[in-house]
Every structure is written in C-alpha cells, then in structure tokens.
mmCIF file with all atom_site columns, C-alpha atoms in Angstrom:
data_model
loop_
_atom_site.group_PDB
_atom_site.id
_atom_site.type_symbol
_atom_site.label_atom_id
_atom_site.label_alt_id
_atom_site.label_comp_id
_atom_site.label_asym_id
_atom_site.label_entity_id
_atom_site.label_seq_id
_atom_site.pdbx_PDB_ins_code
_atom_site.Cartn_x
_atom_site.Cartn_y
_atom_site.Cartn_z
_atom_site.occupancy
_atom_site.B_iso_or_equiv
_atom_site.pdbx_formal_charge
_atom_site.auth_seq_id
_atom_site.auth_comp_id
_atom_site.auth_asym_id
_atom_site.auth_atom_id
_atom_site.pdbx_PDB_model_num
ATOM 1  C CA . SER A 1 1  ? 119.690 117.505 97.737  1.00 62.00 ? 1  SER A CA 1
ATOM 2  C CA . GLY A 1 2  ? 122.140 116.510 100.453 1.00 68.00 ? 2  GLY A CA 1
ATOM 3  C CA . GLN A 1 3  ? 120.959 119.848 102.436 1.00 73.00 ? 3  GLN A CA 1
ATOM 4  C CA . SER A 1 4  ? 120.100 119.416 105.970 1.00 81.00 ? 4  SER A CA 1
ATOM 5  C CA . ARG A 1 5  ? 116.576 119.512 106.828 1.00 82.00 ? 5  ARG A CA 1
ATOM 6  C CA . THR A 1 6  ? 114.312 119.617 109.733 1.00 89.00 ? 6  THR A CA 1
ATOM 7  C CA . ALA A 1 7  ? 111.104 117.404 110.105 1.00 91.00 ? 7  ALA A CA 1
ATOM 8  C CA . PRO A 1 8  ? 109.194 116.978 113.327 1.00 93.00 ? 8  PRO A CA 1
ATOM 9  C CA . VAL A 1 9  ? 108.029 113.292 113.995 1.00 94.00 ? 9  VAL A CA 1
ATOM 10 C CA . ILE A 1 10 ? 106.546 111.218 116.493 1.00 94.00 ? 10 ILE A CA 1
ATOM 11 C CA . TYR A 1 11 ? 108.989 108.152 118.223 1.00 96.00 ? 11 TYR A CA 1
ATOM 12 C CA . ILE A 1 12 ? 109.099 105.502 120.658 1.00 96.00 ? 12 ILE A CA 1
ATOM 13 C CA . ARG A 1 13 ? 112.089 104.472 122.569 1.00 95.00 ? 13 ARG A CA 1
ATOM 14 C CA . ASP A 1 14 ? 114.086 101.138 122.025 1.00 94.00 ? 14 ASP A CA 1
ATOM 15 C CA . ALA A 1 15 ? 116.636 100.844 124.924 1.00 94.00 ? 15 ALA A CA 1
ATOM 16 C CA . GLU A 1 16 ? 119.045 103.691 123.515 1.00 95.00 ? 16 GLU A CA 1
ATOM 17 C CA . ARG A 1 17 ? 117.494 103.467 120.100 1.00 97.00 ? 17 ARG A CA 1
ATOM 18 C CA . LEU A 1 18 ? 114.711 105.279 118.661 1.00 98.00 ? 18 LEU A CA 1
ATOM 19 C CA . VAL A 1 19 ? 112.107 104.229 116.276 1.00 98.00 ? 19 VAL A CA 1
ATOM 20 C CA . VAL A 1 20 ? 110.415 106.538 113.948 1.00 97.00 ? 20 VAL A CA 1
ATOM 21 C CA . ILE A 1 21 ? 107.727 105.698 111.199 1.00 96.00 ? 21 ILE A CA 1
ATOM 22 C CA . GLY A 1 22 ? 107.371 106.914 107.477 1.00 95.00 ? 22 GLY A CA 1
ATOM 23 C CA . SER A 1 23 ? 103.621 106.964 107.509 1.00 93.00 ? 23 SER A CA 1
ATOM 24 C CA . ASN A 1 24 ? 102.931 110.385 106.003 1.00 93.00 ? 24 ASN A CA 1
ATOM 25 C CA . ALA A 1 25 ? 99.436  110.070 107.862 1.00 89.00 ? 25 ALA A CA 1
ATOM 26 C CA . GLY A 1 26 ? 98.506  106.986 105.267 1.00 90.00 ? 26 GLY A CA 1
ATOM 27 C CA . ASN A 1 27 ? 99.201  109.576 101.923 1.00 90.00 ? 27 ASN A CA 1
ATOM 28 C CA . LEU A 1 28 ? 100.233 107.207 98.805  1.00 89.00 ? 28 LEU A CA 1
ATOM 29 C CA . ARG A 1 29 ? 103.599 108.747 98.935  1.00 93.00 ? 29 ARG A CA 1
ATOM 30 C CA . ALA A 1 30 ? 106.503 108.271 101.458 1.00 93.00 ? 30 ALA A CA 1
ATOM 31 C CA . PRO A 1 31 ? 107.264 111.379 103.751 1.00 93.00 ? 31 PRO A CA 1
ATOM 32 C CA . ALA A 1 32 ? 110.495 113.203 101.949 1.00 92.00 ? 32 ALA A CA 1
ATOM 33 C CA . TRP A 1 33 ? 112.367 112.699 105.251 1.00 93.00 ? 33 TRP A CA 1
ATOM 34 C CA . ALA A 1 34 ? 111.924 108.652 104.689 1.00 94.00 ? 34 ALA A CA 1
ATOM 35 C CA . LEU A 1 35 ? 113.268 109.022 101.626 1.00 93.00 ? 35 LEU A CA 1
ATOM 36 C CA . ASN A 1 36 ? 116.425 110.998 102.877 1.00 93.00 ? 36 ASN A CA 1
ATOM 37 C CA . LEU A 1 37 ? 117.163 108.378 105.206 1.00 94.00 ? 37 LEU A CA 1
ATOM 38 C CA . GLU A 1 38 ? 117.122 105.601 102.961 1.00 94.00 ? 38 GLU A CA 1
ATOM 39 C CA . CYS A 1 39 ? 119.589 107.705 100.703 1.00 93.00 ? 39 CYS A CA 1
ATOM 40 C CA . ASN A 1 40 ? 121.848 109.142 103.670 1.00 94.00 ? 40 ASN A CA 1
ATOM 41 C CA . PRO A 1 41 ? 121.029 107.079 106.714 1.00 96.00 ? 41 PRO A CA 1
ATOM 42 C CA . ASP A 1 42 ? 123.500 109.248 108.958 1.00 96.00 ? 42 ASP A CA 1
ATOM 43 C CA . ALA A 1 43 ? 121.299 111.686 110.518 1.00 96.00 ? 43 ALA A CA 1
ATOM 44 C CA . GLU A 1 44 ? 120.716 113.819 113.605 1.00 96.00 ? 44 GLU A CA 1
ATOM 45 C CA . VAL A 1 45 ? 117.599 113.915 116.160 1.00 96.00 ? 45 VAL A CA 1
ATOM 46 C CA . GLU A 1 46 ? 116.799 116.606 118.706 1.00 95.00 ? 46 GLU A CA 1
ATOM 47 C CA . ILE A 1 47 ? 114.592 115.474 121.776 1.00 95.00 ? 47 ILE A CA 1
ATOM 48 C CA . GLY A 1 48 ? 114.286 118.898 123.837 1.00 93.00 ? 48 GLY A CA 1
ATOM 49 C CA . ARG A 1 49 ? 117.442 120.477 124.266 1.00 94.00 ? 49 ARG A CA 1
ATOM 50 C CA . ASP A 1 50 ? 119.399 116.952 123.603 1.00 94.00 ? 50 ASP A CA 1
ATOM 51 C CA . ARG A 1 51 ? 120.711 116.548 120.534 1.00 95.00 ? 51 ARG A CA 1
ATOM 52 C CA . ARG A 1 52 ? 122.322 113.314 119.065 1.00 95.00 ? 52 ARG A CA 1
ATOM 53 C CA . ARG A 1 53 ? 123.883 111.677 115.913 1.00 97.00 ? 53 ARG A CA 1
ATOM 54 C CA . VAL A 1 54 ? 122.442 108.669 114.915 1.00 98.00 ? 54 VAL A CA 1
ATOM 55 C CA . ARG A 1 55 ? 122.486 106.127 112.076 1.00 98.00 ? 55 ARG A CA 1
ATOM 56 C CA . ALA A 1 56 ? 118.953 104.910 110.316 1.00 98.00 ? 56 ALA A CA 1
ATOM 57 C CA . ARG A 1 57 ? 118.244 101.280 109.501 1.00 98.00 ? 57 ARG A CA 1
ATOM 58 C CA . ILE A 1 58 ? 114.876 99.966  108.186 1.00 98.00 ? 58 ILE A CA 1
ATOM 59 C CA . ALA A 1 59 ? 113.609 97.287  110.630 1.00 98.00 ? 59 ALA A CA 1
ATOM 60 C CA . ASP A 1 60 ? 112.589 93.925  108.982 1.00 97.00 ? 60 ASP A CA 1
ATOM 61 C CA . GLY A 1 61 ? 111.033 90.638  109.957 1.00 98.00 ? 61 GLY A CA 1
ATOM 62 C CA . ASP A 1 62 ? 109.866 89.975  113.519 1.00 98.00 ? 62 ASP A CA 1
ATOM 63 C CA . GLU A 1 63 ? 111.558 93.595  114.771 1.00 97.00 ? 63 GLU A CA 1
ATOM 64 C CA . ARG A 1 64 ? 109.547 95.410  111.900 1.00 97.00 ? 64 ARG A CA 1
ATOM 65 C CA . ALA A 1 65 ? 106.653 93.344  113.655 1.00 97.00 ? 65 ALA A CA 1
ATOM 66 C CA . ASP A 1 66 ? 107.339 93.876  116.888 1.00 97.00 ? 66 ASP A CA 1
ATOM 67 C CA . LEU A 1 67 ? 107.935 97.333  116.426 1.00 97.00 ? 67 LEU A CA 1
ATOM 68 C CA . TRP A 1 68 ? 104.720 98.063  114.804 1.00 96.00 ? 68 TRP A CA 1
ATOM 69 C CA . ARG A 1 69 ? 102.774 96.639  117.264 1.00 95.00 ? 69 ARG A CA 1
ATOM 70 C CA . ARG A 1 70 ? 104.413 98.804  119.933 1.00 95.00 ? 70 ARG A CA 1
ATOM 71 C CA . PHE A 1 71 ? 103.718 101.893 117.844 1.00 92.00 ? 71 PHE A CA 1
ATOM 72 C CA . ASN A 1 72 ? 100.202 100.834 117.400 1.00 92.00 ? 72 ASN A CA 1
ATOM 73 C CA . GLU A 1 73 ? 99.741  100.831 121.276 1.00 93.00 ? 73 GLU A CA 1
ATOM 74 C CA . HIS A 1 74 ? 101.236 104.187 121.557 1.00 92.00 ? 74 HIS A CA 1
ATOM 75 C CA . TYR A 1 75 ? 99.773  105.637 118.792 1.00 91.00 ? 75 TYR A CA 1
ATOM 76 C CA . SER A 1 76 ? 96.824  104.793 117.095 1.00 86.00 ? 76 SER A CA 1
ATOM 77 C CA . GLY A 1 77 ? 95.844  104.859 113.540 1.00 88.00 ? 77 GLY A CA 1
ATOM 78 C CA . PHE A 1 78 ? 98.811  103.279 111.673 1.00 91.00 ? 78 PHE A CA 1
ATOM 79 C CA . ASP A 1 79 ? 97.047  99.959  110.745 1.00 90.00 ? 79 ASP A CA 1
ATOM 80 C CA . ASP A 1 80 ? 94.611  102.161 109.278 1.00 90.00 ? 80 ASP A CA 1
ATOM 81 C CA . TYR A 1 81 ? 97.038  103.882 107.453 1.00 90.00 ? 81 TYR A CA 1
ATOM 82 C CA . ALA A 1 82 ? 98.504  100.545 106.407 1.00 92.00 ? 82 ALA A CA 1
ATOM 83 C CA . SER A 1 83 ? 95.447  99.474  105.077 1.00 90.00 ? 83 SER A CA 1
ATOM 84 C CA . ASN A 1 84 ? 94.735  102.375 102.563 1.00 88.00 ? 84 ASN A CA 1
ATOM 85 C CA . VAL A 1 85 ? 98.064  102.270 100.988 1.00 91.00 ? 85 VAL A CA 1
ATOM 86 C CA . THR A 1 86 ? 99.809  100.019 98.457  1.00 91.00 ? 86 THR A CA 1
ATOM 87 C CA . ARG A 1 87 ? 103.375 101.111 99.621  1.00 92.00 ? 87 ARG A CA 1
ATOM 88 C CA . ASP A 1 88 ? 105.669 99.520  102.426 1.00 91.00 ? 88 ASP A CA 1
ATOM 89 C CA . ILE A 1 89 ? 105.240 102.066 105.425 1.00 95.00 ? 89 ILE A CA 1
ATOM 90 C CA . ARG A 1 90 ? 108.953 101.855 106.790 1.00 96.00 ? 90 ARG A CA 1
ATOM 91 C CA . LEU A 1 91 ? 109.899 101.666 110.139 1.00 97.00 ? 91 LEU A CA 1
ATOM 92 C CA . PHE A 1 92 ? 113.336 103.248 110.879 1.00 98.00 ? 92 PHE A CA 1
ATOM 93 C CA . VAL A 1 93 ? 115.729 102.272 113.921 1.00 98.00 ? 93 VAL A CA 1
ATOM 94 C CA . LEU A 1 94 ? 117.727 105.305 114.749 1.00 98.00 ? 94 LEU A CA 1
ATOM 95 C CA . GLU A 1 95 ? 120.893 103.950 116.521 1.00 98.00 ? 95 GLU A CA 1
ATOM 96 C CA . PRO A 1 96 ? 123.544 106.304 118.103 1.00 97.00 ? 96 PRO A CA 1
ATOM 97 C CA . LEU A 1 97 ? 126.762 106.727 116.882 1.00 97.00 ? 97 LEU A CA 1
#
C-alpha cells in the first residue's frame, strides 16, 4: 500500500544492527510487516524514545544459521514454529542508515 504501519516485534541486537524474525507465531502465512519489508526495505524503528531509520535485508547462509541460534537462545519456540510450517521463516537484519 505504501502507507506507514506500526508493528511491535521482538528483536535481538547484533552490534549496531537489529534483527527481527518473521515467524508470525508459526502461522502458515508470513506476517504482513515482513512482506512489506521485502517489498520496501527502508523502515523506521522505535525502541523506547529512540527512533532511527534502517534498511532491512534478509539473512541467509551461515549468518542466518547463527542469528537463528541466537534468537532461540533469547526466545524459545522458533524451532517449533519452523517445524510446523513449510515456508521459510525470514530473519531480517536492520542496518542503520
């Protein structure tokens, strides 16, 4: 739609980058915000009172494996979600602009 949306998501920090996961609690469909980031990777995040512009990219390969492991260390359940869906659950790396 091109319209701004607000979606609360969990994240982990990776140095100055943030990482978010498009699990949608293991639903068959990806969350709308993840689909929007795929179409338009420029976004704004807000943590507390800090707002910043970021550009998203999808993690893959060894980076994805490492970030997936770290997400599961912080928040349990993502391995279970992945085993219940046929889609690839995307991990987005949000890099500051």
